[in-house]
mmCIF file of C-alpha atoms and ligand atoms in Angstrom:
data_model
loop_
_atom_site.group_PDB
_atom_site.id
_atom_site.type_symbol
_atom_site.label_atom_id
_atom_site.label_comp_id
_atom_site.label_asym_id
_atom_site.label_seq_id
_atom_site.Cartn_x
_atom_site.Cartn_y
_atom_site.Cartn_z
ATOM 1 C CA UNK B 1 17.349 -231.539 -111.118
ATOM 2 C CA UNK B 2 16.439 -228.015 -113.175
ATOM 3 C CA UNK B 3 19.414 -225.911 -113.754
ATOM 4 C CA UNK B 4 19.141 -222.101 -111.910
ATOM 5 C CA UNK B 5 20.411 -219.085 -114.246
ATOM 6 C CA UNK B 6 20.913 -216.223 -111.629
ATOM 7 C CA UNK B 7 21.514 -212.498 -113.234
ATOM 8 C CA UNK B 8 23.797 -210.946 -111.517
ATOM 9 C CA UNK B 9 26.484 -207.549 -112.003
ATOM 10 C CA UNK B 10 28.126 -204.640 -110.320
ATOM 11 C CA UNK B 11 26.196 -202.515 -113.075
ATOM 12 C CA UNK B 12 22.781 -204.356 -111.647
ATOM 13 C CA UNK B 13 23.361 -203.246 -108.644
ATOM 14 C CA UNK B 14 24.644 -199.794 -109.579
ATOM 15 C CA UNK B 15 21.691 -199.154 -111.739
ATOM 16 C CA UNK B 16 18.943 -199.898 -108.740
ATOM 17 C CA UNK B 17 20.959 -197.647 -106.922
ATOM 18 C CA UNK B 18 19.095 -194.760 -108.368
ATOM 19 C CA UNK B 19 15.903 -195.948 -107.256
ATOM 20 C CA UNK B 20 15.524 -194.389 -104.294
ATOM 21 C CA UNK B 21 12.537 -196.567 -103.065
ATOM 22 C CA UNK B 22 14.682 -199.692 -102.750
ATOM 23 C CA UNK B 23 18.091 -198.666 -102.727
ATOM 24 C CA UNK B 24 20.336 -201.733 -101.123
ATOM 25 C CA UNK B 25 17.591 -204.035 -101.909
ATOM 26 C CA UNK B 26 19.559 -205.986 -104.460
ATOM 27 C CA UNK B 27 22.409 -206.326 -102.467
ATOM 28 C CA UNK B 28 20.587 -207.223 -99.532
ATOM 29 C CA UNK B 29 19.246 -210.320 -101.863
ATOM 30 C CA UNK B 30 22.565 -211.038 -103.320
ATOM 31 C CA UNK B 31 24.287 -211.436 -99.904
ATOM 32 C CA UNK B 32 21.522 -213.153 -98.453
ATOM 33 C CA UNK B 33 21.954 -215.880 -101.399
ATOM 34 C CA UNK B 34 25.531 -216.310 -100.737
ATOM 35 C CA UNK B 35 24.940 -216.395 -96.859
ATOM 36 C CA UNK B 36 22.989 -219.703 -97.695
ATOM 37 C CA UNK B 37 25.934 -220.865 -99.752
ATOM 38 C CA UNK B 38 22.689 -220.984 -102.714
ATOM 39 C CA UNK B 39 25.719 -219.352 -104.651
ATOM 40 C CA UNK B 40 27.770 -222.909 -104.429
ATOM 41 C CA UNK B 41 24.885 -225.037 -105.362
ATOM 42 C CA UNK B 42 26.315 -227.231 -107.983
ATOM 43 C CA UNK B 43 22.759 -226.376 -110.347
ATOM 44 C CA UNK B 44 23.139 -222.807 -109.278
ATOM 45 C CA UNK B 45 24.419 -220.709 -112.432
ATOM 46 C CA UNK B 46 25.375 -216.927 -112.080
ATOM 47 C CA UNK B 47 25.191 -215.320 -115.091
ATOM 48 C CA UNK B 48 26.237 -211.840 -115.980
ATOM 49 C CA UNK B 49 23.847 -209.654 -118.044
ATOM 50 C CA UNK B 50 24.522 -208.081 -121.668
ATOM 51 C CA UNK B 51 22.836 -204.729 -122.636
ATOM 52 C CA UNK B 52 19.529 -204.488 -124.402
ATOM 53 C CA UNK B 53 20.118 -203.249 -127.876
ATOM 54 C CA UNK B 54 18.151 -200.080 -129.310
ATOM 55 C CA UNK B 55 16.387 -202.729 -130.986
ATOM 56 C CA UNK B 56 15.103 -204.693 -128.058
ATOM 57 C CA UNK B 57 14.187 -201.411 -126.043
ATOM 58 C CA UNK B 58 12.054 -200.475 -128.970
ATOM 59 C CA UNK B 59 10.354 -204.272 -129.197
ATOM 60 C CA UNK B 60 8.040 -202.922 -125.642
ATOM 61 C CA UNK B 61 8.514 -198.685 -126.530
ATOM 62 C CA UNK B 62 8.173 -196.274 -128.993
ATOM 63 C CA UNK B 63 11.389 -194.356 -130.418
ATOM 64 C CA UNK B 64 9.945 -191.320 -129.465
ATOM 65 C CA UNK B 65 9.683 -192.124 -125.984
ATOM 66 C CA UNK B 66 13.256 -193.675 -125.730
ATOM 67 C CA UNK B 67 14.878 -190.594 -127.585
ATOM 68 C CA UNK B 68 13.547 -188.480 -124.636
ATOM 69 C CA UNK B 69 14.526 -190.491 -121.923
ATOM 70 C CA UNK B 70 18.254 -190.046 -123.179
ATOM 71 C CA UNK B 71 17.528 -186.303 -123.966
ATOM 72 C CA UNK B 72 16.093 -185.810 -120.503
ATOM 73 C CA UNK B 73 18.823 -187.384 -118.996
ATOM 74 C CA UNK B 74 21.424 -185.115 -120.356
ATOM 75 C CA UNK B 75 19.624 -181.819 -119.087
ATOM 76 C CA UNK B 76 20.990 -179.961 -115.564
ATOM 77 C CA UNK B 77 17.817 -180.818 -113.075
ATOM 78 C CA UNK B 78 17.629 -176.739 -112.904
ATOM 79 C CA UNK B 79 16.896 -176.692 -116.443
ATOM 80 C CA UNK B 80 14.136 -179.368 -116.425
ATOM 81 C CA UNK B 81 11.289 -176.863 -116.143
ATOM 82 C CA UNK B 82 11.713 -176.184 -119.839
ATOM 83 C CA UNK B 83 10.611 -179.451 -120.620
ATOM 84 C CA UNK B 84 7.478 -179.826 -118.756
ATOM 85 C CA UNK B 85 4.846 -180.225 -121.188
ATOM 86 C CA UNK B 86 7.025 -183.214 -122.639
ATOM 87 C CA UNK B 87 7.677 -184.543 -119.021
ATOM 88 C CA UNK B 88 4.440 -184.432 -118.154
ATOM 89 C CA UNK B 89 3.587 -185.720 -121.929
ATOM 90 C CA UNK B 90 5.914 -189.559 -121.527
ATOM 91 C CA UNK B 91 5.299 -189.150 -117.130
ATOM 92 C CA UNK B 92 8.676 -187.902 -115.957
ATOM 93 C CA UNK B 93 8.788 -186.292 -112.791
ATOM 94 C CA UNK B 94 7.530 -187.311 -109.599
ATOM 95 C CA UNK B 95 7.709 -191.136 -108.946
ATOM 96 C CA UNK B 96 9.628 -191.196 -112.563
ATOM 97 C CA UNK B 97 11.755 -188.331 -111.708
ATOM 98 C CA UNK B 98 15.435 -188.418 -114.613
ATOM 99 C CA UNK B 99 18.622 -189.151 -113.088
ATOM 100 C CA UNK B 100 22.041 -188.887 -115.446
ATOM 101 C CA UNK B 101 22.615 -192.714 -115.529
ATOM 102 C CA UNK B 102 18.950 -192.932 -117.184
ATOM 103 C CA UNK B 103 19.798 -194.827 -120.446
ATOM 104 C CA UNK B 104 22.426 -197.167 -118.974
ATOM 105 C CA UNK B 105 19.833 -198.108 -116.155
ATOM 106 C CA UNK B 106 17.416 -198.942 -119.027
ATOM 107 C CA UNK B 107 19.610 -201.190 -121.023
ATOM 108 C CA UNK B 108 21.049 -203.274 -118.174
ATOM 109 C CA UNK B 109 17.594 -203.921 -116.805
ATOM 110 C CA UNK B 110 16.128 -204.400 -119.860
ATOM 111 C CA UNK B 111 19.316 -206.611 -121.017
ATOM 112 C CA UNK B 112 18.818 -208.580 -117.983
ATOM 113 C CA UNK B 113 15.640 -209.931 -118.342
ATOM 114 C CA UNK B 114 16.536 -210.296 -121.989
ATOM 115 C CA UNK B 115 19.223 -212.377 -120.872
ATOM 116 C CA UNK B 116 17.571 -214.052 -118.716
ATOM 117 C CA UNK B 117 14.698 -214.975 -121.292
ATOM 118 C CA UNK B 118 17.041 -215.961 -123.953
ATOM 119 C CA UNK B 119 18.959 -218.961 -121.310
ATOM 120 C CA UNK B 120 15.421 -220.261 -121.588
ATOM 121 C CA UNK B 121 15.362 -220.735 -125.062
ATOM 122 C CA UNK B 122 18.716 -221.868 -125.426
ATOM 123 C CA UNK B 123 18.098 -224.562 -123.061
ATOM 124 C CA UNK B 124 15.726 -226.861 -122.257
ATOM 125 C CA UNK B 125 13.388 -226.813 -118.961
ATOM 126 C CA UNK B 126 15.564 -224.728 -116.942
ATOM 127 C CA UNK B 127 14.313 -221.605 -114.329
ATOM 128 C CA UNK B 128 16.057 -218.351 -115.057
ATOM 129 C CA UNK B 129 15.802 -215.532 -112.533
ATOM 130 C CA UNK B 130 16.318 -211.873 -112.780
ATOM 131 C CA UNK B 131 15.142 -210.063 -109.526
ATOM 132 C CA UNK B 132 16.821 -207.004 -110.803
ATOM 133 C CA UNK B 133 13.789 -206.997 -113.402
ATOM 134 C CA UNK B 134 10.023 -206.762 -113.219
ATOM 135 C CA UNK B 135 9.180 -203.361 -114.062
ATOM 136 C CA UNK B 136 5.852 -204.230 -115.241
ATOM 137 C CA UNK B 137 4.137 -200.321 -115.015
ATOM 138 C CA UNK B 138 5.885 -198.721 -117.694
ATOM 139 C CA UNK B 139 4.220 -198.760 -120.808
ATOM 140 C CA UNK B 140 5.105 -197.788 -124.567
ATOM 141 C CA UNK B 141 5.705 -194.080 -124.366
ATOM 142 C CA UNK B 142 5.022 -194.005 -120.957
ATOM 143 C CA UNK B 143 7.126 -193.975 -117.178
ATOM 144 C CA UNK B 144 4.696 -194.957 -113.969
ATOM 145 C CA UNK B 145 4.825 -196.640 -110.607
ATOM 146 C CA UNK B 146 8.954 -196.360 -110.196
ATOM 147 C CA UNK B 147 9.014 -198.227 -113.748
ATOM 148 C CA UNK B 148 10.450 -196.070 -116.998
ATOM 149 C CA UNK B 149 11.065 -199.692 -118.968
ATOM 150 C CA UNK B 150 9.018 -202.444 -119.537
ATOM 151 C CA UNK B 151 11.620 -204.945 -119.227
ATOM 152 C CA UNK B 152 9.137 -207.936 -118.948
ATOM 153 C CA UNK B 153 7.505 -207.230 -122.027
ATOM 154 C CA UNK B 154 11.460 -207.328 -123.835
ATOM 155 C CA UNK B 155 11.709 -210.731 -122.119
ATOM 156 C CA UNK B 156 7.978 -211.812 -123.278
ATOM 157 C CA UNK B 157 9.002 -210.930 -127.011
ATOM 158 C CA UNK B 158 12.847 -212.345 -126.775
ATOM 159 C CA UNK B 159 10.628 -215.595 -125.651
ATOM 160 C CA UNK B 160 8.057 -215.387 -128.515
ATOM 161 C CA UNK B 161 11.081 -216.256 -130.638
ATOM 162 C CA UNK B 162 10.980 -219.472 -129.692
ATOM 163 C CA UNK B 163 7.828 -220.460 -127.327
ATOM 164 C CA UNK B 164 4.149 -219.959 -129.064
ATOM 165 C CA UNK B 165 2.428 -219.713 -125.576
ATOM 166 C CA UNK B 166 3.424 -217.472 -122.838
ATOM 167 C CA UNK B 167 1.915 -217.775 -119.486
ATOM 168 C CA UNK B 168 2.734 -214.558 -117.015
ATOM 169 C CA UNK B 169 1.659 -214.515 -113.477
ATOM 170 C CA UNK B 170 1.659 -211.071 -111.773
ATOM 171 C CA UNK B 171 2.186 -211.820 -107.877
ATOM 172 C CA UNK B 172 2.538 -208.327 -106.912
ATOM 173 C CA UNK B 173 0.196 -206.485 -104.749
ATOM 174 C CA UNK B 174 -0.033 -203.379 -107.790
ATOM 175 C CA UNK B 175 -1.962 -204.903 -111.365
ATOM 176 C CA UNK B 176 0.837 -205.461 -113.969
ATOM 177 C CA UNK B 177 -0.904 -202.907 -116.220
ATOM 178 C CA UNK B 178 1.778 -202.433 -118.415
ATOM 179 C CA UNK B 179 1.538 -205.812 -119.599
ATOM 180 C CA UNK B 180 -2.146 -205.912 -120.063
ATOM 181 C CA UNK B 181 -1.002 -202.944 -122.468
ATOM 182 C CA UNK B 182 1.261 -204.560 -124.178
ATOM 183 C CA UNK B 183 -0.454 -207.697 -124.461
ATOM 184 C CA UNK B 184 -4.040 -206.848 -124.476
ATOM 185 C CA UNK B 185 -5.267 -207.984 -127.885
ATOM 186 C CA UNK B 186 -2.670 -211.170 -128.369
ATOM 187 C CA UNK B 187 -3.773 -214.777 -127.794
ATOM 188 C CA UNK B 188 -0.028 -216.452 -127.566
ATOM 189 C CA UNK B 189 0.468 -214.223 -124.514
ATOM 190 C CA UNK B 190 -1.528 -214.854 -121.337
ATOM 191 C CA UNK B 191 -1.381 -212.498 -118.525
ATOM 192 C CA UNK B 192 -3.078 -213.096 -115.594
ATOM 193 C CA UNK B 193 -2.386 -210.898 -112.310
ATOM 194 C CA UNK B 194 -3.762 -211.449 -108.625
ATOM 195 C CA UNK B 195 -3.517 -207.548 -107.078
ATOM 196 C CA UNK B 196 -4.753 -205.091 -104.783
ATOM 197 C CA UNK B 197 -8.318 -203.687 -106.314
ATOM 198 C CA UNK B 198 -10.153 -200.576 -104.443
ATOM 199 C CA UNK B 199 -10.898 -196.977 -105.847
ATOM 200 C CA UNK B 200 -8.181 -194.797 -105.840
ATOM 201 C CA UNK B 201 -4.739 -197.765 -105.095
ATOM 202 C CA UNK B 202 -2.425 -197.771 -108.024
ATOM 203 C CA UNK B 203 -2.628 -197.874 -110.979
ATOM 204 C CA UNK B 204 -6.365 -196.650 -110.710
ATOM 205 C CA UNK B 205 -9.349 -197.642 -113.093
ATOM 206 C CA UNK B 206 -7.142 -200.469 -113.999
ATOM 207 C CA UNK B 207 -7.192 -204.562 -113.433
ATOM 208 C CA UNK B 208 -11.077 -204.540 -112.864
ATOM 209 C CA UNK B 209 -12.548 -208.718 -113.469
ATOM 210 C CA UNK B 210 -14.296 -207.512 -116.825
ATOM 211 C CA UNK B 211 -11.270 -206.390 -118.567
ATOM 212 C CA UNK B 212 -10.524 -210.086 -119.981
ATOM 213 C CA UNK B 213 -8.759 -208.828 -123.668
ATOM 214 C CA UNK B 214 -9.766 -207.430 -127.236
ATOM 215 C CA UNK B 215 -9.789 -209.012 -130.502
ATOM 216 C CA UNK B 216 -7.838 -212.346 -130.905
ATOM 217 C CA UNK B 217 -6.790 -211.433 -126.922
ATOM 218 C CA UNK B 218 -10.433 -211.637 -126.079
ATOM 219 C CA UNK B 219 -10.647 -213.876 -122.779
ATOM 220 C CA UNK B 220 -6.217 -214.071 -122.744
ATOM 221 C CA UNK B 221 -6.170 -211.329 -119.609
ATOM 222 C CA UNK B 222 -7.051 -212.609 -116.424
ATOM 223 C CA UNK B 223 -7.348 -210.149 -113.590
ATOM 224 C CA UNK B 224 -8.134 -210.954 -110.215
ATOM 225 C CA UNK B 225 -8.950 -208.233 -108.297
ATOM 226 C CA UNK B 226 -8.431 -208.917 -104.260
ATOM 227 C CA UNK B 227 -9.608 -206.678 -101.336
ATOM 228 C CA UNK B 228 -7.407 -205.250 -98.457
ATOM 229 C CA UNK B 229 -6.444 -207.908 -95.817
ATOM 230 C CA UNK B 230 -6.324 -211.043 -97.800
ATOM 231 C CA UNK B 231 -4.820 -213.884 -96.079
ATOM 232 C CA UNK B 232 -2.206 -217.153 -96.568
ATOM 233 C CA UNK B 233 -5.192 -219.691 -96.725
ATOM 234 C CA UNK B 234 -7.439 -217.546 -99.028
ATOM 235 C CA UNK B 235 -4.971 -216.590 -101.327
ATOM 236 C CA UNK B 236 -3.526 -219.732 -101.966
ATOM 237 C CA UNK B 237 -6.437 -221.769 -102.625
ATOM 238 C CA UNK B 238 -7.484 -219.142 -104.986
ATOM 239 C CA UNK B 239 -4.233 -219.580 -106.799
ATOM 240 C CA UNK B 240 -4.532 -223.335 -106.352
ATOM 241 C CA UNK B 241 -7.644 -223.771 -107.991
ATOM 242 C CA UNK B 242 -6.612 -221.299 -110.630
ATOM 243 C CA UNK B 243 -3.362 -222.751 -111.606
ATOM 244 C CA UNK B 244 -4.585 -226.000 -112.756
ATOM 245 C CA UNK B 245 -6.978 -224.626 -114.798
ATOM 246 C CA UNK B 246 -4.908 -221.728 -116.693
ATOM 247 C CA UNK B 247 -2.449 -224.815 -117.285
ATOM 248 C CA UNK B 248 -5.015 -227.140 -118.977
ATOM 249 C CA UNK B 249 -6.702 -224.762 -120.624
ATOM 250 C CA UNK B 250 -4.275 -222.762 -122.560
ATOM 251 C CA UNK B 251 -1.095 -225.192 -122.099
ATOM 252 C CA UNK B 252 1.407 -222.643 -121.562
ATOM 253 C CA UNK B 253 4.733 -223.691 -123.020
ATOM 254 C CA UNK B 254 7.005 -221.586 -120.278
ATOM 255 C CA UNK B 255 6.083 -219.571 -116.998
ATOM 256 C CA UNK B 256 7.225 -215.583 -116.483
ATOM 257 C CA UNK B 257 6.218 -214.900 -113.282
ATOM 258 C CA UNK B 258 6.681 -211.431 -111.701
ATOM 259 C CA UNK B 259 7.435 -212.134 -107.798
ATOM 260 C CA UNK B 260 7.182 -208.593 -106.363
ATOM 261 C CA UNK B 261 7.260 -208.831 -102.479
ATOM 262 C CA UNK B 262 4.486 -205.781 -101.715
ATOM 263 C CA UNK B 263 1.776 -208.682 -101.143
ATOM 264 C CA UNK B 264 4.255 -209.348 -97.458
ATOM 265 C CA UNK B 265 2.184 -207.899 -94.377
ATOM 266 C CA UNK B 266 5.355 -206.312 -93.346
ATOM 267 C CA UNK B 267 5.638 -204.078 -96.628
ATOM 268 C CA UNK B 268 5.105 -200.396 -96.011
ATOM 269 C CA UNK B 269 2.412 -200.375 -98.943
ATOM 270 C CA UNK B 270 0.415 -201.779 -95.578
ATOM 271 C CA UNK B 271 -2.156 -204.058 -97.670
ATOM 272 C CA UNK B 272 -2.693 -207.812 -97.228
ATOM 273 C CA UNK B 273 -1.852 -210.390 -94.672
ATOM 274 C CA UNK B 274 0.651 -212.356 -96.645
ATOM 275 C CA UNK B 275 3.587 -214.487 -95.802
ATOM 276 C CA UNK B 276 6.575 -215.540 -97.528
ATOM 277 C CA UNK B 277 5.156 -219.051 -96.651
ATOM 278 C CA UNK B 278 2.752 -218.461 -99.318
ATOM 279 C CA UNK B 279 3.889 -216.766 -101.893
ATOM 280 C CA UNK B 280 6.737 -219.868 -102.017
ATOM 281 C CA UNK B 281 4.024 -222.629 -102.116
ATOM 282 C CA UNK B 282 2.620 -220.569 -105.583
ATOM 283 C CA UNK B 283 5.618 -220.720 -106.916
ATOM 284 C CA UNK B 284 6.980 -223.935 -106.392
ATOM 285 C CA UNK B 285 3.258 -225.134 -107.563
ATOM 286 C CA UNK B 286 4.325 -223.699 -110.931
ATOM 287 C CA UNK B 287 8.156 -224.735 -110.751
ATOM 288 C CA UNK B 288 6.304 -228.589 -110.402
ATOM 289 C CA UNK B 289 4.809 -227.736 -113.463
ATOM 290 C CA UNK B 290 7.920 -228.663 -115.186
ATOM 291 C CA UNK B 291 8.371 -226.054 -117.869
ATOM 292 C CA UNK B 292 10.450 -223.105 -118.703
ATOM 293 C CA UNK B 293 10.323 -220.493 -115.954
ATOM 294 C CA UNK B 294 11.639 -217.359 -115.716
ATOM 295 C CA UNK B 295 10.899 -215.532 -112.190
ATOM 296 C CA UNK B 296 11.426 -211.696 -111.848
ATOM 297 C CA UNK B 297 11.032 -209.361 -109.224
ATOM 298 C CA UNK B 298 8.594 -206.277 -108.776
ATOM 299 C CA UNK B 299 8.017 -204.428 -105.742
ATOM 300 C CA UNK B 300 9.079 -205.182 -102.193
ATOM 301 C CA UNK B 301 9.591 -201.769 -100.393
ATOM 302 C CA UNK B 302 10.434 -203.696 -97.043
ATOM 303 C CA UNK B 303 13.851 -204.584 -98.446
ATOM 304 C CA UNK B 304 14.742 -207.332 -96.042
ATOM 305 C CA UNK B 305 11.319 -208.918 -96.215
ATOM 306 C CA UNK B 306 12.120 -208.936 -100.109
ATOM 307 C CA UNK B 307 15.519 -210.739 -99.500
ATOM 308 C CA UNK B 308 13.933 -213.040 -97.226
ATOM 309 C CA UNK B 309 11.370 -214.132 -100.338
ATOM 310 C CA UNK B 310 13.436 -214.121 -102.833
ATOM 311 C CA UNK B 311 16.275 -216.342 -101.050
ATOM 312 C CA UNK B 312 13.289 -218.588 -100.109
ATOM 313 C CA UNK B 313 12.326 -219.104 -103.799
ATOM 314 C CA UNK B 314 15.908 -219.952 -104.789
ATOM 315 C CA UNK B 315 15.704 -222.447 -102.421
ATOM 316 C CA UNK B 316 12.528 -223.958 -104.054
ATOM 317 C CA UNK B 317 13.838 -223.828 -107.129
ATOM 318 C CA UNK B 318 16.917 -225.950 -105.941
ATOM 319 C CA UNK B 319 15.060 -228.013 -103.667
ATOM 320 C CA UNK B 320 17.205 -226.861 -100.379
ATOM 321 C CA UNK B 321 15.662 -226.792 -97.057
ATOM 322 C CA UNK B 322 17.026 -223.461 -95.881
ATOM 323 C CA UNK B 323 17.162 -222.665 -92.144
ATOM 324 C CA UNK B 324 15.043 -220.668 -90.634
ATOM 325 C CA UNK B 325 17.639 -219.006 -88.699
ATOM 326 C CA UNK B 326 19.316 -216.254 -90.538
ATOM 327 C CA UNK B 327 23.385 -217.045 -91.101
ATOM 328 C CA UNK B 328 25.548 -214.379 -89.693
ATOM 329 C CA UNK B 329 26.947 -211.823 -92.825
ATOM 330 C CA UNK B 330 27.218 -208.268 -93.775
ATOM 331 C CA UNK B 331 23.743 -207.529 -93.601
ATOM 332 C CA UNK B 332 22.574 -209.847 -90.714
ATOM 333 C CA UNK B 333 21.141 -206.268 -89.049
ATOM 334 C CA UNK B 334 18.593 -205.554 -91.267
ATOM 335 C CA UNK B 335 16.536 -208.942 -90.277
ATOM 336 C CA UNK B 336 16.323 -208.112 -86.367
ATOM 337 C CA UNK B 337 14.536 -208.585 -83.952
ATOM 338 C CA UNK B 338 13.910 -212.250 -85.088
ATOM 339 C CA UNK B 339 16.381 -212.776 -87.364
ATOM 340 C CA UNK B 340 14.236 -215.313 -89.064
ATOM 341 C CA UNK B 341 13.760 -216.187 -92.717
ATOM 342 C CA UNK B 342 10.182 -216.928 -92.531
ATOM 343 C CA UNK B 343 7.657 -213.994 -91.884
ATOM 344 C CA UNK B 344 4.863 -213.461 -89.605
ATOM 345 C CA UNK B 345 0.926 -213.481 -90.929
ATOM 346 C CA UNK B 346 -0.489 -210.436 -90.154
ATOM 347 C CA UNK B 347 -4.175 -209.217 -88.481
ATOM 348 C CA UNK B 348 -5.773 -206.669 -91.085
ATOM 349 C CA UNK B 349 -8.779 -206.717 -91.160
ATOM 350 C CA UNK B 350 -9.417 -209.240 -94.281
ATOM 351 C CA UNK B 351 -12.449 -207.302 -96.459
ATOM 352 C CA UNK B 352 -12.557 -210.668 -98.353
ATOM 353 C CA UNK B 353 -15.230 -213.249 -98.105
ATOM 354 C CA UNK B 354 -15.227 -216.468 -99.518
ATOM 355 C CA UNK B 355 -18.110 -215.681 -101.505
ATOM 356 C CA UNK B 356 -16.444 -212.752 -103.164
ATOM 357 C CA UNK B 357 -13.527 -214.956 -104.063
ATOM 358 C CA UNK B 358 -15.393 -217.930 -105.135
ATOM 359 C CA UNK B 359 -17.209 -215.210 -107.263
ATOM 360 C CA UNK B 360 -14.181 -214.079 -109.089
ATOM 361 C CA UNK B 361 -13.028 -217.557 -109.872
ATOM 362 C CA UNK B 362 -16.454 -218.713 -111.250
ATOM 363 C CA UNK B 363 -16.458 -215.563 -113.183
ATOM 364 C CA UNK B 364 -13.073 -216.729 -114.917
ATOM 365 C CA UNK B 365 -14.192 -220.019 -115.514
ATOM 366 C CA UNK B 366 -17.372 -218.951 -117.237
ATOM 367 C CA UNK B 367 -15.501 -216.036 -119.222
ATOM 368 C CA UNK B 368 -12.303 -216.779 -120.187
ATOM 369 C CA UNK B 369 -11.308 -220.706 -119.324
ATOM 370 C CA UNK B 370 -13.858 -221.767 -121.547
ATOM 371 C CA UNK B 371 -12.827 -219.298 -124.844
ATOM 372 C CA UNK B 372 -9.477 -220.316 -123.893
ATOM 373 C CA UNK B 373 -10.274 -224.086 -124.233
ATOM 374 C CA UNK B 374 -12.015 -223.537 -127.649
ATOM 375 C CA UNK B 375 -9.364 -221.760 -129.229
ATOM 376 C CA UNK B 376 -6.752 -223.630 -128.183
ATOM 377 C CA UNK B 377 -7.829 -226.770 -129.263
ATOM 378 C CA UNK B 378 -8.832 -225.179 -132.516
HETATM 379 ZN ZN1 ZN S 1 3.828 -203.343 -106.420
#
């Protein structure tokens, strides 16, 4: 039986209280843990985070970018306005809007994945989990999509330490550009993300089948690109039949996998047909894998929905049947009117054929597997 390493603080939670998108999210997930006694799981580890250093921020940003993000932070919100151009310059503002707590927030998150990452190499085969983590918008000198730190790409190069090959998944409905960034022209690190794909959705222009990687990172991005409406049985044979060959062909050494909860049909984002049902059976097909994993989390704007997926992966990942009916605790309100664990398909219309998927998978095969294979066995 695999060891868990759960992340866990007061500061976590204190930090993603600024986020005003999924404020009581992480303590909805924390208590719905402990209301499955997961917490008391004799292979269940909770671990409390250290800070990122400067040094690790800077491994996924430039200086320049984290030297504002303090200075920013320190200015009186009536006073911003004299700092537009460079707002607008590193994407402050909006979405990405500065708070006062700004730096702290950046080096717990980004300490917690680090943290996370670094149980992994310490010790062998076990799954490490930071659901407080997952930012994977933000890019080197750049804020976007809720996310002002790439804490992934911190845990990616904490990993790189000791692991040569790097397999990250991107399960979230939004592309994991910031990663393809980061990552874009490097064969030890292969990113593949399964997303949302249609003009004008977030992040736009970006996560398009054709943009496979540069240089030695030439066929190491995978993107596939899904329409509105996709469903449990067409999403997970896609992943299915992708899996196996992503394993074989570059033989990752450990997993990151970014489990962001916006796929859900009950998510406000209002995109595919998903259930937690299937997003559990892609994971545990990679925790049977029997390597290294680290799972983060990612979006999930239906907080309860979130809890109900993430629980449901800690219970993969320790092998407990959980039951379906929700235990009474402090937040039992939030998962009316069923008050089930599992969640319900939805009807969207599904603008997915099987044609168009089987497309993108052949597409993969012919492009990238194949360069993979080569250099791998090079
Ligand atoms: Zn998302």
């Amino acid at each position: 039986m695999r060891d868990v390493i759960y992340i866990t603080s007061l500061e976590l939670h204190k930090s993603l209280d600024n986020i005003e998108k999924i404020r009581h999210r992480s303590y909805l997930v924390d208590a719905l843990i402990q209301a499955y006694e997961l917490d008391k799981h004799n292979h269940f580890h909770s671990i409390q985070p250290q800070l990122a250093t400067d040094n690790e921020l800077a491994s996924a940003h430039d200086r320049d970018y984290l030297d504002f993000l303090n200075f920013i932070s320190n200015i009186d919100p009536n006073h911003e306005q004299l700092y537009k151009e460079q707002m607008d310059f590193y994407k402050i503002g909006y979405e990405c809007p500065s708070f006062e707590q700004l730096p702290s927030f950046c080096k717990w998150i980004g300490g917690a994945s680090i943290t996370a990452a670094r149980y992994l190499t310490r010790s062998n085969n076990n799954i490490a989990i930071n659901f407080f983590g997952g930012w994977h918008h933000a890019k080197r000198s750049e804020a976007s999509g809720f996310c002002y730190i790439n804490d992934i790409v911190m845990a990616i190069n904490e990993l790189r330490k000791t692991f040569d090959r790097i397999c990250y998944i991107d399960l979230d409905l939004h592309h994991g550009d910031g990663l393809q960034e980061a990552f874009y022209c490097s064969s030890k690190v292969l990113i593949v993300s399964l997303h949302k794909y249609e003009t004008g959705f977030f992040p736009i222009n970006s996560g398009g089948l054709d943009e496979i990687g540069e240089t030695w990172g030439r066929g190491f991005n995978i993107n596939v690109p899904l329409h509105h409406g996709i469903d449990d049985d067409q999403y997970l044979s896609l992943f299915m039949r992708l899996l196996p060959k992503i394993n074989s062909s570059f033989q990752p050494e450990v997993f990151v996998v970014q489990c962001g909860a916006d796929t859900l049909f009950g998510d406000p984002m209002k995109s595919f047909n998903l259930t937690t049902k299937c997003i559990i059976k892609c994971i545990e097909q990679i925790i049977n894998l029997n390597k290294p994993t680290l799972l983060l989390g990612g979006g999930g704007y239906n907080i309860a929905d979130t809890a109900r997926l993430w629980t449901s992966i800690i219970g993969i990942c320790l092998n407990e049947t959980l039951d379906n009916d929700i235990p009474e605790h402090d937040y039992f309100s939030y998962y009316g009117p069923d008050f089930t664990l599992e969640t319900w398909p939805g009807n969207r219309t599904n603008k997915n054929s099987q044609k168009y998927i089987d497309s993108l998978l052949d597409y993969i095969e012919r492009n990238q597997i194949d360069i993979m294979k080569n250099q791998i066995c090079q």
